[in-house]
Amino acid sequence: MTDRPGGGISHLHIETVDHDGVVVMVVSGDIDITNVNQARVAVEEQMNHHPEGIVVCLAVGFFASTGLSLLAEANQRARLAGIGFAVVAPGRTTRRALEATGLDQVLLLHETVPHAVEALRTSSAAEQTIL
Protein backbone atom coordinates (compact mmCIF):
# COMPACT_ATOMS: atom_id res chain seq x y z
CA MET A 1 0.00 0.00 0.00
CA THR A 2 1.36 3.42 -0.92
CA ASP A 3 0.15 7.00 -0.80
CA ARG A 4 -1.52 7.93 -4.04
CA PRO A 5 -1.06 11.33 -5.70
CA GLY A 6 -3.86 13.56 -4.50
CA GLY A 7 -3.82 12.08 -1.02
CA GLY A 8 -5.48 8.72 -1.71
CA ILE A 9 -4.09 5.32 -0.90
CA SER A 10 -2.91 3.02 -3.68
CA HIS A 11 -3.12 -0.73 -3.05
CA LEU A 12 -1.20 -3.27 -5.12
CA HIS A 13 -1.25 -7.03 -4.64
CA ILE A 14 0.51 -9.56 -6.84
CA GLU A 15 -0.23 -13.27 -6.55
CA THR A 16 2.04 -15.62 -8.46
CA VAL A 17 1.12 -19.20 -9.40
CA ASP A 18 3.17 -21.64 -11.48
CA HIS A 19 1.13 -23.54 -14.08
CA ASP A 20 3.67 -26.22 -15.03
CA GLY A 21 6.31 -23.79 -16.26
CA VAL A 22 4.05 -20.89 -17.19
CA VAL A 23 3.96 -18.32 -14.39
CA VAL A 24 0.67 -16.50 -13.88
CA MET A 25 0.89 -13.19 -12.05
CA VAL A 26 -2.49 -11.86 -10.94
CA VAL A 27 -2.13 -8.14 -10.30
CA SER A 28 -4.94 -6.55 -8.31
CA GLY A 29 -5.53 -3.14 -6.82
CA ASP A 30 -4.09 -0.09 -8.56
CA ILE A 31 -0.97 0.44 -10.65
CA ASP A 32 0.33 3.99 -10.64
CA ILE A 33 3.59 5.90 -10.34
CA THR A 34 3.79 5.24 -6.59
CA ASN A 35 3.93 1.46 -6.92
CA VAL A 36 4.87 0.60 -10.50
CA ASN A 37 8.40 -0.27 -9.37
CA GLN A 38 6.96 -2.90 -7.03
CA ALA A 39 5.23 -4.49 -10.02
CA ARG A 40 8.37 -4.12 -12.17
CA VAL A 41 10.51 -5.91 -9.58
CA ALA A 42 7.96 -8.73 -9.29
CA VAL A 43 7.96 -9.29 -13.08
CA GLU A 44 11.77 -9.12 -13.26
CA GLU A 45 12.10 -11.67 -10.45
CA GLN A 46 9.92 -14.10 -12.39
CA MET A 47 11.90 -13.54 -15.60
CA ASN A 48 15.13 -14.27 -13.72
CA HIS A 49 13.80 -17.83 -13.15
CA HIS A 50 13.50 -18.28 -16.97
CA PRO A 51 10.01 -19.80 -17.06
CA GLU A 52 8.48 -21.08 -20.29
CA GLY A 53 6.14 -18.11 -20.17
CA ILE A 54 4.67 -15.35 -18.04
CA VAL A 55 1.02 -14.32 -18.01
CA VAL A 56 0.15 -11.01 -16.34
CA CYS A 57 -3.52 -10.87 -15.40
CA LEU A 58 -4.60 -7.27 -14.83
CA ALA A 59 -7.39 -7.47 -12.26
CA VAL A 60 -6.81 -3.81 -11.46
CA GLY A 61 -9.15 -0.97 -10.62
CA PHE A 62 -6.78 1.80 -11.72
CA PHE A 63 -4.12 1.41 -14.42
CA ALA A 64 -1.94 4.47 -15.05
CA SER A 65 0.31 5.06 -18.05
CA THR A 66 3.26 3.82 -16.00
CA GLY A 67 1.61 0.40 -16.02
CA LEU A 68 1.36 0.51 -19.81
CA SER A 69 5.07 1.31 -20.03
CA LEU A 70 5.83 -1.56 -17.67
CA LEU A 71 3.98 -4.02 -19.91
CA ALA A 72 5.79 -2.80 -23.03
CA GLU A 73 9.18 -3.09 -21.29
CA ALA A 74 8.39 -6.53 -19.87
CA ASN A 75 7.23 -7.78 -23.26
CA GLN A 76 10.47 -6.62 -24.89
CA ARG A 77 12.63 -8.12 -22.15
CA ALA A 78 10.75 -11.43 -22.35
CA ARG A 79 11.25 -11.60 -26.12
CA LEU A 80 14.98 -10.98 -25.76
CA ALA A 81 15.18 -13.73 -23.13
CA GLY A 82 13.12 -16.20 -25.17
CA ILE A 83 10.29 -16.20 -22.62
CA GLY A 84 6.67 -16.16 -23.76
CA PHE A 85 4.72 -13.17 -22.46
CA ALA A 86 0.97 -12.62 -22.48
CA VAL A 87 -1.49 -10.26 -20.82
CA VAL A 88 -5.02 -10.92 -19.62
CA ALA A 89 -7.14 -7.77 -19.41
CA PRO A 90 -10.61 -8.75 -18.25
CA GLY A 91 -11.70 -5.19 -17.42
CA ARG A 92 -13.07 -2.92 -20.16
CA THR A 93 -11.16 0.12 -18.93
CA THR A 94 -7.82 -1.67 -18.93
CA ARG A 95 -8.48 -3.24 -22.32
CA ARG A 96 -9.42 0.17 -23.77
CA ALA A 97 -6.17 1.67 -22.48
CA LEU A 98 -4.21 -1.12 -24.20
CA GLU A 99 -6.16 -0.58 -27.43
CA ALA A 100 -5.87 3.23 -27.35
CA THR A 101 -2.08 3.03 -27.05
CA GLY A 102 -1.71 0.29 -29.66
CA LEU A 103 -0.28 -2.15 -27.13
CA ASP A 104 -3.02 -4.60 -28.07
CA GLN A 105 -1.15 -4.94 -31.39
CA VAL A 106 2.18 -5.64 -29.67
CA LEU A 107 1.20 -7.79 -26.69
CA LEU A 108 -0.37 -11.23 -26.74
CA LEU A 109 -3.68 -10.14 -25.25
CA HIS A 110 -6.26 -12.65 -23.99
CA GLU A 111 -9.65 -12.62 -22.27
CA THR A 112 -8.87 -15.36 -19.73
CA VAL A 113 -5.88 -16.87 -17.96
CA PRO A 114 -6.48 -20.40 -19.34
CA HIS A 115 -6.51 -19.03 -22.92
CA ALA A 116 -3.27 -17.12 -22.30
CA VAL A 117 -1.52 -20.13 -20.73
CA GLU A 118 -2.60 -22.38 -23.60
CA ALA A 119 -1.47 -19.82 -26.20
CA LEU A 120 1.99 -19.62 -24.62
CA ARG A 121 2.26 -23.41 -24.44
CA THR A 122 1.19 -23.78 -28.07
CA SER A 123 3.65 -21.08 -29.15
CA SER A 124 6.48 -22.70 -27.18
CA ALA A 125 5.72 -26.15 -28.61
CA ALA A 126 5.71 -24.74 -32.16
CA GLU A 127 9.08 -23.06 -31.61
CA GLN A 128 10.59 -26.28 -30.23
CA THR A 129 9.34 -28.19 -33.27
CA ILE A 130 10.99 -25.68 -35.62
CA LEU A 131 14.33 -25.91 -33.79
Coordinates of C-alpha atoms in Angstrom, one line a residue:
M1 CA 0.0 0.0 0.0
T2 CA 1.4 3.4 -0.9
D3 CA 0.2 7.0 -0.8
R4 CA -1.5 7.9 -4.0
P5 CA -1.1 11.3 -5.7
G6 CA -3.9 13.6 -4.5
G7 CA -3.8 12.1 -1.0
G8 CA -5.5 8.7 -1.7
I9 CA -4.1 5.3 -0.9
S10 CA -2.9 3.0 -3.7
H11 CA -3.1 -0.7 -3.0
L12 CA -1.2 -3.3 -5.1
H13 CA -1.3 -7.0 -4.6
I14 CA 0.5 -9.6 -6.8
E15 CA -0.2 -13.3 -6.5
T16 CA 2.0 -15.6 -8.5
V17 CA 1.1 -19.2 -9.4
D18 CA 3.2 -21.6 -11.5
H19 CA 1.1 -23.5 -14.1
D20 CA 3.7 -26.2 -15.0
G21 CA 6.3 -23.8 -16.3
V22 CA 4.0 -20.9 -17.2
V23 CA 4.0 -18.3 -14.4
V24 CA 0.7 -16.5 -13.9
M25 CA 0.9 -13.2 -12.0
V26 CA -2.5 -11.9 -10.9
V27 CA -2.1 -8.1 -10.3
S28 CA -4.9 -6.5 -8.3
G29 CA -5.5 -3.1 -6.8
D30 CA -4.1 -0.1 -8.6
I31 CA -1.0 0.4 -10.7
D32 CA 0.3 4.0 -10.6
I33 CA 3.6 5.9 -10.3
T34 CA 3.8 5.2 -6.6
N35 CA 3.9 1.5 -6.9
V36 CA 4.9 0.6 -10.5
N37 CA 8.4 -0.3 -9.4
Q38 CA 7.0 -2.9 -7.0
A39 CA 5.2 -4.5 -10.0
R40 CA 8.4 -4.1 -12.2
V41 CA 10.5 -5.9 -9.6
A42 CA 8.0 -8.7 -9.3
V43 CA 8.0 -9.3 -13.1
E44 CA 11.8 -9.1 -13.3
E45 CA 12.1 -11.7 -10.5
Q46 CA 9.9 -14.1 -12.4
M47 CA 11.9 -13.5 -15.6
N48 CA 15.1 -14.3 -13.7
H49 CA 13.8 -17.8 -13.2
H50 CA 13.5 -18.3 -17.0
P51 CA 10.0 -19.8 -17.1
E52 CA 8.5 -21.1 -20.3
G53 CA 6.1 -18.1 -20.2
I54 CA 4.7 -15.4 -18.0
V55 CA 1.0 -14.3 -18.0
V56 CA 0.2 -11.0 -16.3
C57 CA -3.5 -10.9 -15.4
L58 CA -4.6 -7.3 -14.8
A59 CA -7.4 -7.5 -12.3
V60 CA -6.8 -3.8 -11.5
G61 CA -9.1 -1.0 -10.6
F62 CA -6.8 1.8 -11.7
F63 CA -4.1 1.4 -14.4
A64 CA -1.9 4.5 -15.0
S65 CA 0.3 5.1 -18.1
T66 CA 3.3 3.8 -16.0
G67 CA 1.6 0.4 -16.0
L68 CA 1.4 0.5 -19.8
S69 CA 5.1 1.3 -20.0
L70 CA 5.8 -1.6 -17.7
L71 CA 4.0 -4.0 -19.9
A72 CA 5.8 -2.8 -23.0
E73 CA 9.2 -3.1 -21.3
A74 CA 8.4 -6.5 -19.9
N75 CA 7.2 -7.8 -23.3
Q76 CA 10.5 -6.6 -24.9
R77 CA 12.6 -8.1 -22.2
A78 CA 10.8 -11.4 -22.4
R79 CA 11.3 -11.6 -26.1
L80 CA 15.0 -11.0 -25.8
A81 CA 15.2 -13.7 -23.1
G82 CA 13.1 -16.2 -25.2
I83 CA 10.3 -16.2 -22.6
G84 CA 6.7 -16.2 -23.8
F85 CA 4.7 -13.2 -22.5
A86 CA 1.0 -12.6 -22.5
V87 CA -1.5 -10.3 -20.8
V88 CA -5.0 -10.9 -19.6
A89 CA -7.1 -7.8 -19.4
P90 CA -10.6 -8.8 -18.2
G91 CA -11.7 -5.2 -17.4
R92 CA -13.1 -2.9 -20.2
T93 CA -11.2 0.1 -18.9
T94 CA -7.8 -1.7 -18.9
R95 CA -8.5 -3.2 -22.3
R96 CA -9.4 0.2 -23.8
A97 CA -6.2 1.7 -22.5
L98 CA -4.2 -1.1 -24.2
E99 CA -6.2 -0.6 -27.4
A100 CA -5.9 3.2 -27.3
T101 CA -2.1 3.0 -27.0
G102 CA -1.7 0.3 -29.7
L103 CA -0.3 -2.1 -27.1
D104 CA -3.0 -4.6 -28.1
Q105 CA -1.2 -4.9 -31.4
V106 CA 2.2 -5.6 -29.7
L107 CA 1.2 -7.8 -26.7
L108 CA -0.4 -11.2 -26.7
L109 CA -3.7 -10.1 -25.2
H110 CA -6.3 -12.6 -24.0
E111 CA -9.6 -12.6 -22.3
T112 CA -8.9 -15.4 -19.7
V113 CA -5.9 -16.9 -18.0
P114 CA -6.5 -20.4 -19.3
H115 CA -6.5 -19.0 -22.9
A116 CA -3.3 -17.1 -22.3
V117 CA -1.5 -20.1 -20.7
E118 CA -2.6 -22.4 -23.6
A119 CA -1.5 -19.8 -26.2
L120 CA 2.0 -19.6 -24.6
R121 CA 2.3 -23.4 -24.4
T122 CA 1.2 -23.8 -28.1
S123 CA 3.7 -21.1 -29.2
S124 CA 6.5 -22.7 -27.2
A125 CA 5.7 -26.1 -28.6
A126 CA 5.7 -24.7 -32.2
E127 CA 9.1 -23.1 -31.6
Q128 CA 10.6 -26.3 -30.2
T129 CA 9.3 -28.2 -33.3
I130 CA 11.0 -25.7 -35.6
L131 CA 14.3 -25.9 -33.8

